[in-house]
Amino acid sequence: MTGLVVAMDGPSGSGKSSASRGVARALGLRYLDTGAMYRAVTWWMLQRGVDLADPEAIAARALQPVLTMGTDPDAPAVAVDGVDVAGPIRTAEVTAAVSAVSAVPEVRRRLVAEQREIIGAGDIVVEGRDIGTVVAPDAPVKIFLTASADARALRRTAELTGTTVEAQRAAMARRDTLDSTRKTDPLAKAADAVELDSTALNLEEVIAEILRVIKEKE
């Protein structure tokens, strides 16, 4: 890697996306949402009727969808086979299915390789669940962003369509368990990551804290 790489990890609803885009915008860096890549593959699988209860069926088609990721923090585009899926990948249906797809080793190997290629040039903020531990373990700045269960459910409900706070609280508890216990690249805090609890902070305060950490690492 060359240039600055900021690895932003944490569970869903912790505020990673908004904070990552804000930091990238403030520093003139690129931005990559790795979670959107897993969502895009999940959307593709659902569209084609792949049995998501069958890891072998998912693995067999893991290399087929062609992803195109934009890295502009003001317009983080994502397309599959040339189709803009920035909206469709945020539905409750995709959210409910993405953990099953992202747990398949063949999917993770394929996407981690693509993520590393994008990150390679540096000058980027990358958000996900395994950036500091797997995708970019040598990143000079690692943040692990957390928040209370209620705060996370409220934030995720605002991001998604066709859902409720109660449904998201239950769904996120389930996904936390799946993400942190999967055999391949589980959600985990890197040993050298700075943990930041965003529960009582607004977006501007979270961004300011992350910028402070980056400045201290210089």
Coordinates of N, CA, C and O in Angstrom, one line a residue, residues 34-204:
T34 N -17.0 -1.7 1.6 CA -16.9 -3.1 1.3 C -18.2 -3.9 1.5 O -18.5 -4.9 0.9
G35 N -19.0 -3.4 2.5 CA -20.3 -4.0 2.8 C -21.2 -3.9 1.6 O -22.0 -4.9 1.3
A36 N -21.1 -2.8 0.8 CA -21.9 -2.7 -0.4 C -21.5 -3.8 -1.5 O -22.4 -4.2 -2.2
M37 N -20.3 -4.2 -1.4 CA -19.9 -5.3 -2.4 C -20.5 -6.6 -2.0 O -21.0 -7.3 -2.9
Y38 N -20.6 -6.9 -0.7 CA -21.3 -8.1 -0.3 C -22.8 -8.0 -0.6 O -23.4 -9.0 -1.0
R39 N -23.4 -6.9 -0.4 CA -24.8 -6.6 -0.6 C -25.1 -6.8 -2.1 O -26.1 -7.3 -2.5
A40 N -24.1 -6.3 -3.0 CA -24.3 -6.4 -4.4 C -24.3 -7.8 -4.9 O -25.2 -8.2 -5.7
V41 N -23.4 -8.6 -4.4 CA -23.4 -10.0 -4.7 C -24.7 -10.7 -4.2 O -25.3 -11.6 -4.9
T42 N -25.1 -10.4 -3.0 CA -26.3 -10.9 -2.5 C -27.5 -10.6 -3.3 O -28.4 -11.5 -3.6
W43 N -27.6 -9.3 -3.7 CA -28.7 -8.9 -4.6 C -28.7 -9.7 -5.9 O -29.8 -10.2 -6.3
W44 N -27.6 -9.9 -6.5 CA -27.4 -10.7 -7.7 C -27.9 -12.1 -7.5 O -28.6 -12.7 -8.4
M45 N -27.5 -12.7 -6.4 CA -27.9 -14.1 -6.1 C -29.4 -14.2 -5.9 O -30.1 -15.1 -6.5
L46 N -30.0 -13.2 -5.2 CA -31.5 -13.2 -5.0 C -32.2 -13.1 -6.4 O -33.2 -13.7 -6.6
Q47 N -31.7 -12.2 -7.2 CA -32.3 -12.0 -8.5 C -32.3 -13.2 -9.4 O -33.2 -13.4 -10.2
R48 N -31.4 -14.1 -9.2 CA -31.3 -15.3 -10.0 C -31.8 -16.6 -9.3 O -31.6 -17.7 -9.8
G49 N -32.4 -16.4 -8.1 CA -33.0 -17.5 -7.4 C -32.1 -18.5 -6.8 O -32.5 -19.7 -6.6
V50 N -30.9 -18.1 -6.6 CA -29.9 -19.0 -5.9 C -30.4 -19.3 -4.5 O -30.8 -18.5 -3.8
D51 N -30.3 -20.6 -4.1 CA -30.7 -21.0 -2.8 C -29.6 -20.6 -1.8 O -28.5 -21.1 -1.7
L52 N -30.0 -19.5 -1.0 CA -29.0 -18.9 -0.1 C -28.8 -19.8 1.2 O -28.0 -19.4 2.0
A53 N -29.6 -20.8 1.3 CA -29.4 -21.8 2.4 C -28.4 -22.8 2.0 O -28.0 -23.6 2.9
D54 N -27.9 -22.8 0.8 CA -26.9 -23.8 0.3 C -25.6 -23.1 0.0 O -25.5 -22.5 -1.1
P55 N -24.6 -23.2 0.9 CA -23.3 -22.5 0.6 C -22.7 -23.0 -0.6 O -22.0 -22.2 -1.3
E56 N -22.9 -24.2 -1.0 CA -22.2 -24.7 -2.3 C -22.8 -24.0 -3.5 O -22.1 -23.8 -4.5
A57 N -24.1 -23.8 -3.4 CA -24.8 -23.1 -4.6 C -24.3 -21.7 -4.7 O -24.1 -21.2 -5.8
I58 N -24.1 -21.0 -3.5 CA -23.5 -19.7 -3.6 C -22.1 -19.7 -4.1 O -21.7 -18.9 -5.0
A59 N -21.3 -20.6 -3.6 CA -19.9 -20.7 -4.0 C -19.8 -21.0 -5.5 O -18.9 -20.4 -6.2
A60 N -20.7 -21.8 -6.1 CA -20.6 -22.1 -7.5 C -20.8 -20.9 -8.4 O -20.3 -20.9 -9.5
R61 N -21.4 -19.8 -7.9 CA -21.7 -18.7 -8.7 C -21.0 -17.4 -8.2 O -21.2 -16.3 -8.7
A62 N -20.1 -17.6 -7.2 CA -19.4 -16.5 -6.6 C -18.6 -15.6 -7.5 O -18.5 -14.4 -7.3
L63 N -18.1 -16.1 -8.6 CA -17.3 -15.4 -9.5 C -18.0 -14.8 -10.7 O -17.5 -14.0 -11.5
Q64 N -19.3 -15.0 -10.8 CA -20.1 -14.6 -11.9 C -20.5 -13.1 -12.0 O -20.3 -12.5 -13.0
P65 N -21.0 -12.6 -10.9 CA -21.4 -11.1 -11.0 C -20.2 -10.2 -11.2 O -19.1 -10.4 -10.5
V66 N -20.3 -9.3 -12.1 CA -19.3 -8.3 -12.3 C -19.6 -7.0 -11.6 O -20.6 -6.3 -11.9
L67 N -18.7 -6.7 -10.6 CA -19.0 -5.5 -9.8 C -18.1 -4.3 -10.2 O -17.0 -4.4 -10.6
T68 N -18.7 -3.1 -10.2 CA -18.0 -1.9 -10.4 C -18.3 -1.0 -9.3 O -19.4 -0.6 -9.0
M69 N -17.2 -0.6 -8.6 CA -17.3 0.2 -7.4 C -16.8 1.6 -7.6 O -15.7 1.8 -8.0
G70 N -17.6 2.6 -7.2 CA -17.1 4.0 -7.3 C -16.5 4.4 -6.0 O -16.8 3.8 -4.9
T71 N -15.5 5.3 -6.0 CA -14.8 5.6 -4.7 C -14.9 7.1 -4.4 O -14.1 7.6 -3.6
D72 N -15.9 7.8 -5.0 CA -16.1 9.2 -4.7 C -17.0 9.2 -3.4 O -18.1 8.7 -3.4
P73 N -16.5 9.8 -2.3 CA -17.3 9.8 -1.1 C -18.7 10.6 -1.2 O -19.6 10.3 -0.5
D74 N -18.7 11.5 -2.2 CA -20.0 12.2 -2.4 C -21.0 11.4 -3.3 O -22.2 11.8 -3.4
A75 N -20.5 10.4 -4.0 CA -21.3 9.6 -4.9 C -20.8 8.2 -5.0 O -20.2 7.8 -6.0
P76 N -20.8 7.4 -3.9 CA -20.3 6.1 -3.9 C -21.1 5.1 -4.7 O -21.9 4.4 -4.1
A77 N -20.9 5.0 -6.0 CA -21.7 4.2 -6.9 C -21.3 2.7 -6.7 O -20.2 2.4 -6.4
V78 N -22.3 1.9 -7.0 CA -22.1 0.4 -7.0 C -23.0 -0.1 -8.1 O -24.2 0.1 -8.2
A79 N -22.4 -0.9 -9.0 CA -23.1 -1.5 -10.1 C -22.8 -3.0 -10.2 O -21.7 -3.4 -9.9
V80 N -23.7 -3.8 -10.7 CA -23.5 -5.2 -10.9 C -23.9 -5.5 -12.4 O -25.0 -5.2 -12.8
D81 N -23.0 -6.1 -13.1 CA -23.2 -6.3 -14.5 C -23.7 -5.1 -15.3 O -24.6 -5.2 -16.1
G82 N -23.2 -3.9 -14.9 CA -23.6 -2.7 -15.5 C -24.9 -2.1 -15.0 O -25.3 -1.0 -15.5
V83 N -25.5 -2.7 -14.0 CA -26.8 -2.2 -13.5 C -26.5 -1.4 -12.2 O -25.9 -2.0 -11.3
D84 N -27.0 -0.2 -12.1 CA -26.9 0.6 -10.8 C -27.8 -0.1 -9.7 O -29.0 -0.2 -9.9
V85 N -27.1 -0.5 -8.7 CA -27.9 -1.2 -7.6 C -27.7 -0.5 -6.3 O -28.0 -1.1 -5.2
A86 N -27.3 0.8 -6.3 CA -27.1 1.5 -5.1 C -28.4 1.5 -4.2 O -28.3 1.5 -2.9
G87 N -29.5 1.6 -4.8 CA -30.8 1.6 -4.1 C -31.2 0.2 -3.7 O -31.5 -0.1 -2.5
P88 N -31.3 -0.7 -4.7 CA -31.8 -2.1 -4.4 C -31.0 -2.9 -3.3 O -31.6 -3.7 -2.7
I89 N -29.7 -2.6 -3.2 CA -29.0 -3.4 -2.2 C -29.3 -3.0 -0.8 O -28.8 -3.6 0.2
R90 N -30.1 -1.9 -0.6 CA -30.4 -1.4 0.8 C -31.7 -1.9 1.2 O -32.2 -1.4 2.3
T91 N -32.4 -2.8 0.6 CA -33.7 -3.3 1.0 C -33.6 -4.2 2.1 O -32.5 -4.8 2.4
A92 N -34.7 -4.4 2.8 CA -34.7 -5.4 3.9 C -34.4 -6.8 3.5 O -33.8 -7.6 4.2
E93 N -34.8 -7.2 2.3 CA -34.6 -8.5 1.7 C -33.1 -8.8 1.6 O -32.6 -9.9 2.0
V94 N -32.4 -7.8 1.1 CA -30.9 -8.0 0.9 C -30.3 -8.0 2.3 O -29.4 -8.8 2.6
T95 N -30.7 -7.1 3.2 CA -30.1 -7.1 4.5 C -30.3 -8.4 5.3 O -29.4 -8.9 6.0
A96 N -31.4 -9.0 5.1 CA -31.7 -10.3 5.8 C -30.9 -11.4 5.2 O -30.6 -12.4 5.9
A97 N -30.4 -11.3 4.0 CA -29.7 -12.4 3.3 C -28.2 -12.2 3.3 O -27.5 -13.2 3.0
V98 N -27.7 -11.0 3.5 CA -26.3 -10.8 3.2 C -25.3 -11.6 4.1 O -24.2 -12.0 3.6
S99 N -25.7 -11.9 5.3 CA -24.8 -12.6 6.2 C -24.5 -14.0 5.7 O -23.4 -14.5 5.7
A100 N -25.6 -14.6 5.1 CA -25.4 -16.0 4.6 C -24.5 -16.0 3.4 O -23.6 -16.9 3.2
V101 N -24.6 -15.0 2.5 CA -23.7 -14.9 1.4 C -22.3 -14.5 1.8 O -21.3 -15.1 1.3
S102 N -22.1 -13.6 2.7 CA -20.8 -13.1 3.1 C -20.0 -14.1 3.9 O -18.8 -14.0 4.0
A103 N -20.7 -15.2 4.4 CA -20.0 -16.2 5.2 C -19.4 -17.3 4.3 O -18.6 -18.1 4.8
V104 N -19.7 -17.3 3.0 CA -19.2 -18.3 2.1 C -17.7 -17.9 1.7 O -17.5 -16.8 1.2
P105 N -16.7 -18.8 2.0 CA -15.3 -18.5 1.8 C -15.0 -18.1 0.4 O -14.2 -17.2 0.1
E106 N -15.7 -18.7 -0.6 CA -15.4 -18.3 -2.0 C -15.8 -16.9 -2.3 O -15.1 -16.2 -3.1
V107 N -16.9 -16.4 -1.7 CA -17.3 -15.1 -1.9 C -16.3 -14.1 -1.3 O -15.9 -13.1 -1.9
R108 N -15.9 -14.4 -0.1 CA -15.0 -13.6 0.7 C -13.6 -13.5 0.0 O -13.0 -12.4 -0.2
R109 N -13.1 -14.6 -0.5 CA -11.8 -14.6 -1.2 C -11.9 -13.7 -2.5 O -10.9 -12.9 -2.7
R110 N -12.9 -13.9 -3.2 CA -13.1 -13.1 -4.4 C -13.1 -11.6 -4.1 O -12.4 -10.8 -4.7
L111 N -14.0 -11.2 -3.1 CA -14.2 -9.8 -2.8 C -13.0 -9.2 -2.1 O -12.6 -8.0 -2.3
V112 N -12.3 -9.9 -1.2 CA -11.1 -9.4 -0.5 C -10.1 -9.1 -1.5 O -9.4 -8.0 -1.4
A113 N -9.9 -9.9 -2.5 CA -8.9 -9.7 -3.6 C -9.2 -8.4 -4.3 O -8.3 -7.6 -4.6
E114 N -10.5 -8.2 -4.7 CA -10.9 -6.9 -5.4 C -10.7 -5.7 -4.5 O -10.3 -4.6 -4.9
Q115 N -11.0 -5.9 -3.2 CA -10.9 -4.8 -2.2 C -9.4 -4.4 -2.1 O -9.1 -3.2 -2.1
R116 N -8.5 -5.3 -2.0 CA -7.1 -5.0 -1.9 C -6.6 -4.3 -3.1 O -5.7 -3.5 -3.1
E117 N -7.1 -4.7 -4.3 CA -6.7 -4.1 -5.5 C -7.1 -2.6 -5.5 O -6.3 -1.7 -6.0
I118 N -8.3 -2.3 -5.1 CA -8.8 -0.9 -5.0 C -8.0 -0.1 -4.0 O -7.6 1.0 -4.2
I119 N -7.7 -0.7 -2.8 CA -7.0 -0.1 -1.8 C -5.5 0.2 -2.1 O -4.9 1.1 -1.6
G120 N -5.0 -0.6 -3.0 CA -3.5 -0.6 -3.3 C -2.9 0.7 -3.5 O -1.8 0.9 -3.0
A121 N -3.6 1.6 -4.2 CA -3.0 2.9 -4.5 C -3.0 3.8 -3.2 O -2.4 4.9 -3.3
G122 N -3.7 3.4 -2.2 CA -3.7 4.2 -1.0 C -4.6 5.5 -1.1 O -5.5 5.6 -2.0
D123 N -4.5 6.4 -0.1 CA -5.3 7.6 -0.1 C -6.8 7.2 -0.1 O -7.5 7.7 -1.0
I124 N -7.2 6.4 0.9 CA -8.5 5.9 0.9 C -9.0 5.6 2.3 O -8.2 5.2 3.1
V125 N -10.3 5.8 2.5 CA -11.0 5.3 3.7 C -11.8 4.1 3.4 O -12.6 4.2 2.4
V126 N -11.6 3.0 4.0 CA -12.2 1.7 3.7 C -13.1 1.3 4.9 O -12.5 1.1 6.0
E127 N -14.3 1.0 4.7 CA -15.2 0.6 5.8 C -15.7 -0.9 5.6 O -15.9 -1.3 4.4
G128 N -15.8 -1.6 6.7 CA -16.3 -3.0 6.6 C -16.3 -3.6 8.0 O -16.5 -2.9 9.0
R129 N -16.1 -4.9 8.0 CA -16.0 -5.7 9.3 C -14.7 -6.4 9.5 O -14.5 -6.8 10.6
D130 N -13.9 -6.5 8.5 CA -12.6 -7.2 8.6 C -11.5 -6.4 7.9 O -10.5 -7.0 7.5
I131 N -11.6 -5.1 7.8 CA -10.6 -4.3 7.1 C -9.3 -4.4 7.9 O -8.2 -4.7 7.3
G132 N -9.3 -4.0 9.1 CA -8.1 -3.9 9.9 C -7.5 -5.3 10.3 O -6.3 -5.4 10.5
T133 N -8.3 -6.3 10.2 CA -7.8 -7.7 10.6 C -7.4 -8.5 9.4 O -6.5 -9.4 9.5
V134 N -8.1 -8.3 8.2 CA -7.9 -9.2 7.1 C -7.5 -8.5 5.8 O -6.5 -8.8 5.1
V135 N -8.4 -7.5 5.4 CA -8.2 -6.9 4.1 C -7.0 -6.0 4.0 O -6.2 -6.0 3.1
A136 N -6.8 -5.2 5.1 CA -5.7 -4.2 5.1 C -5.0 -4.2 6.5 O -5.1 -3.2 7.2
P137 N -4.5 -5.3 6.9 CA -3.9 -5.4 8.3 C -2.7 -4.4 8.5 O -2.4 -4.2 9.7
D138 N -2.1 -3.9 7.5 CA -1.0 -3.0 7.6 C -1.4 -1.5 7.5 O -0.6 -0.7 7.5
A139 N -2.7 -1.3 7.5 CA -3.2 0.1 7.4 C -2.7 0.9 8.6 O -2.8 0.4 9.8
P140 N -2.2 2.1 8.4 CA -1.6 2.8 9.5 C -2.6 3.4 10.5 O -2.3 3.7 11.6
V141 N -3.9 3.5 10.0 CA -4.9 4.0 10.9 C -6.1 3.0 10.9 O -6.6 2.7 9.9
K142 N -6.4 2.5 12.1 CA -7.5 1.5 12.3 C -8.5 2.1 13.3 O -8.1 2.3 14.5
I143 N -9.7 2.1 12.9 CA -10.8 2.6 13.9 C -11.8 1.4 14.0 O -12.2 0.8 13.0
F144 N -12.2 1.2 15.2 CA -13.3 0.2 15.4 C -14.5 1.0 16.0 O -14.4 1.4 17.2
L145 N -15.5 1.2 15.2 CA -16.6 2.1 15.7 C -17.8 1.3 16.2 O -18.2 0.3 15.6
T146 N -18.2 1.6 17.4 CA -19.3 0.9 18.0 C -20.5 1.9 18.4 O -20.3 3.1 18.3
A147 N -21.6 1.4 18.9 CA -22.7 2.2 19.4 C -23.6 1.2 20.1 O -23.6 0.0 19.9
S148 N -24.5 1.7 20.9 CA -25.5 0.9 21.6 C -26.4 0.2 20.6 O -26.6 0.7 19.5
A149 N -27.1 -0.8 21.1 CA -28.0 -1.6 20.2 C -29.2 -0.7 19.7 O -29.6 -0.7 18.6
D150 N -29.7 0.2 20.7 CA -30.8 1.0 20.3 C -30.4 2.1 19.3 O -31.1 2.4 18.3
A151 N -29.2 2.7 19.5 CA -28.7 3.7 18.5 C -28.5 3.1 17.2 O -28.9 3.7 16.1
R152 N -27.9 1.9 17.1 CA -27.7 1.3 15.9 C -29.0 0.9 15.1 O -29.1 1.1 13.9
A153 N -30.0 0.5 15.8 CA -31.3 0.1 15.2 C -31.9 1.3 14.6 O -32.5 1.3 13.5
L154 N -31.9 2.4 15.3 CA -32.5 3.7 14.8 C -31.8 4.1 13.6 O -32.4 4.5 12.6
R155 N -30.4 4.1 13.6 CA -29.7 4.5 12.4 C -29.9 3.6 11.2 O -30.1 4.1 10.1
R156 N -29.9 2.3 11.4 CA -30.1 1.4 10.3 C -31.6 1.5 9.7 O -31.8 1.4 8.5
T157 N -32.6 1.8 10.6 CA -33.9 2.0 10.1 C -34.0 3.2 9.2 O -34.8 3.2 8.2
A158 N -33.3 4.2 9.5 CA -33.3 5.4 8.7 C -32.6 5.2 7.3 O -33.0 5.9 6.3
E159 N -31.7 4.2 7.2 CA -31.0 4.0 6.0 C -31.8 3.0 5.1 O -31.6 3.1 3.8
L160 N -32.6 2.1 5.6 CA -33.2 1.1 4.8 C -34.7 1.4 4.5 O -35.3 2.3 5.1
T161 N -35.2 0.7 3.6 CA -36.6 0.8 3.2 C -37.4 -0.4 3.7 O -36.9 -1.5 3.7
G162 N -38.7 -0.2 4.0 CA -39.5 -1.3 4.4 C -39.2 -2.0 5.7 O -39.3 -3.3 5.7
T163 N -38.8 -1.3 6.7 CA -38.5 -1.9 8.0 C -38.9 -1.1 9.1 O -39.3 0.1 9.0
T164 N -38.7 -1.6 10.4 CA -39.0 -0.8 11.6 C -37.8 -0.9 12.5 O -36.9 -1.8 12.4
V165 N -37.9 -0.1 13.6 CA -36.8 -0.1 14.6 C -36.7 -1.5 15.3 O -35.7 -2.0 15.5
E166 N -37.9 -2.0 15.6 CA -38.0 -3.3 16.3 C -37.4 -4.4 15.5 O -36.7 -5.2 15.9
A167 N -37.8 -4.4 14.2 CA -37.3 -5.4 13.3 C -35.8 -5.3 13.1 O -35.1 -6.3 13.1
Q168 N -35.3 -4.1 13.0 CA -33.9 -3.9 12.9 C -33.1 -4.3 14.1 O -32.0 -4.8 14.0
R169 N -33.6 -4.0 15.3 CA -32.9 -4.4 16.5 C -32.8 -5.9 16.6 O -31.7 -6.4 16.9
A170 N -33.8 -6.6 16.2 CA -33.7 -8.1 16.2 C -32.8 -8.6 15.1 O -32.0 -9.5 15.3
A171 N -32.9 -8.0 13.9 CA -32.1 -8.4 12.8 C -30.6 -8.2 13.1 O -29.8 -9.0 12.7
M172 N -30.3 -7.0 13.7 CA -28.9 -6.7 13.9 C -28.3 -7.6 15.0 O -27.1 -8.0 14.9
A173 N -29.1 -8.0 16.0 CA -28.6 -8.9 17.0 C -28.3 -10.3 16.4 O -27.2 -10.9 16.7
R174 N -29.1 -10.7 15.4 CA -28.9 -11.9 14.7 C -27.6 -11.8 13.9 O -26.8 -12.7 13.8
R175 N -27.5 -10.7 13.2 CA -26.4 -10.5 12.3 C -25.1 -10.4 13.1 O -24.0 -10.9 12.6
D176 N -25.1 -9.7 14.2 CA -23.9 -9.6 15.0 C -23.4 -11.0 15.4 O -22.1 -11.3 15.3
T177 N -24.3 -11.9 15.7 CA -23.9 -13.3 16.1 C -23.3 -14.0 14.9 O -22.2 -14.6 15.0
L178 N -24.0 -13.9 13.7 CA -23.5 -14.5 12.5 C -22.1 -14.0 12.1 O -21.2 -14.7 11.7
D179 N -22.0 -12.6 12.1 CA -20.8 -12.0 11.6 C -19.6 -12.3 12.5 O -18.4 -12.4 12.1
S180 N -19.8 -12.3 13.8 CA -18.7 -12.5 14.8 C -18.3 -14.0 15.0 O -17.3 -14.3 15.5
T181 N -19.2 -14.9 14.5 CA -18.9 -16.3 14.8 C -18.6 -17.1 13.5 O -18.3 -18.3 13.5
R182 N -18.7 -16.4 12.3 CA -18.4 -17.2 11.1 C -17.0 -17.6 11.0 O -16.1 -16.9 11.6
K183 N -16.7 -18.7 10.4 CA -15.4 -19.3 10.4 C -14.4 -18.4 9.5 O -13.2 -18.3 9.9
T184 N -14.9 -17.8 8.5 CA -14.0 -17.1 7.6 C -14.1 -15.6 7.8 O -15.2 -15.0 7.7
D185 N -13.0 -15.0 8.2 CA -12.9 -13.5 8.4 C -14.0 -12.9 9.3 O -14.8 -12.1 8.8
P186 N -14.2 -13.3 10.5 CA -15.3 -12.8 11.4 C -15.1 -11.4 11.7 O -14.0 -10.8 11.7
L187 N -16.2 -10.7 12.1 CA -16.1 -9.4 12.6 C -15.3 -9.4 13.9 O -15.5 -10.1 14.8
A188 N -14.2 -8.5 13.9 CA -13.4 -8.5 15.1 C -12.6 -7.2 15.1 O -12.3 -6.6 14.0
K189 N -12.3 -6.7 16.3 CA -11.5 -5.5 16.4 C -10.0 -5.9 16.3 O -9.5 -6.8 17.0
A190 N -9.3 -5.2 15.5 CA -7.8 -5.4 15.4 C -7.2 -5.0 16.7 O -7.6 -4.1 17.3
A191 N -6.1 -5.7 17.0 CA -5.4 -5.4 18.3 C -4.9 -4.0 18.4 O -4.9 -3.4 19.5
D192 N -4.6 -3.4 17.3 CA -4.0 -2.0 17.3 C -5.1 -1.0 16.8 O -4.7 0.2 16.5
A193 N -6.3 -1.3 16.8 CA -7.4 -0.4 16.4 C -7.8 0.5 17.6 O -7.7 0.1 18.8
V194 N -8.2 1.7 17.3 CA -8.7 2.6 18.3 C -10.2 2.5 18.3 O -10.9 2.6 17.3
E195 N -10.8 2.1 19.5 CA -12.2 1.9 19.6 C -12.9 3.2 19.9 O -12.5 3.9 20.8
L196 N -14.0 3.5 19.2 CA -14.7 4.7 19.4 C -16.2 4.4 19.5 O -16.8 3.9 18.6
D197 N -16.8 4.8 20.6 CA -18.2 4.6 20.9 C -19.0 5.8 20.4 O -18.8 6.9 21.0
S198 N -19.8 5.6 19.4 CA -20.5 6.8 18.8 C -21.9 7.0 19.3 O -22.6 7.9 18.9
T199 N -22.3 6.3 20.4 CA -23.7 6.4 20.9 C -24.1 7.8 21.2 O -25.2 8.2 20.8
A200 N -23.3 8.5 22.0 CA -23.6 9.8 22.4 C -23.1 10.9 21.6 O -23.2 12.1 21.9
L201 N -22.5 10.6 20.4 CA -21.9 11.6 19.6 C -22.7 11.8 18.3 O -23.3 10.9 17.8
N202 N -22.7 13.1 17.8 CA -23.4 13.3 16.5 C -22.3 13.1 15.4 O -21.1 12.8 15.7
L203 N -22.7 13.1 14.2 CA -21.8 12.8 13.1 C -20.6 13.6 13.1 O -19.5 13.1 12.9
E204 N -20.8 14.9 13.3 CA -19.6 15.9 13.2 C -18.6 15.5 14.3 O -17.4 15.6 14.1

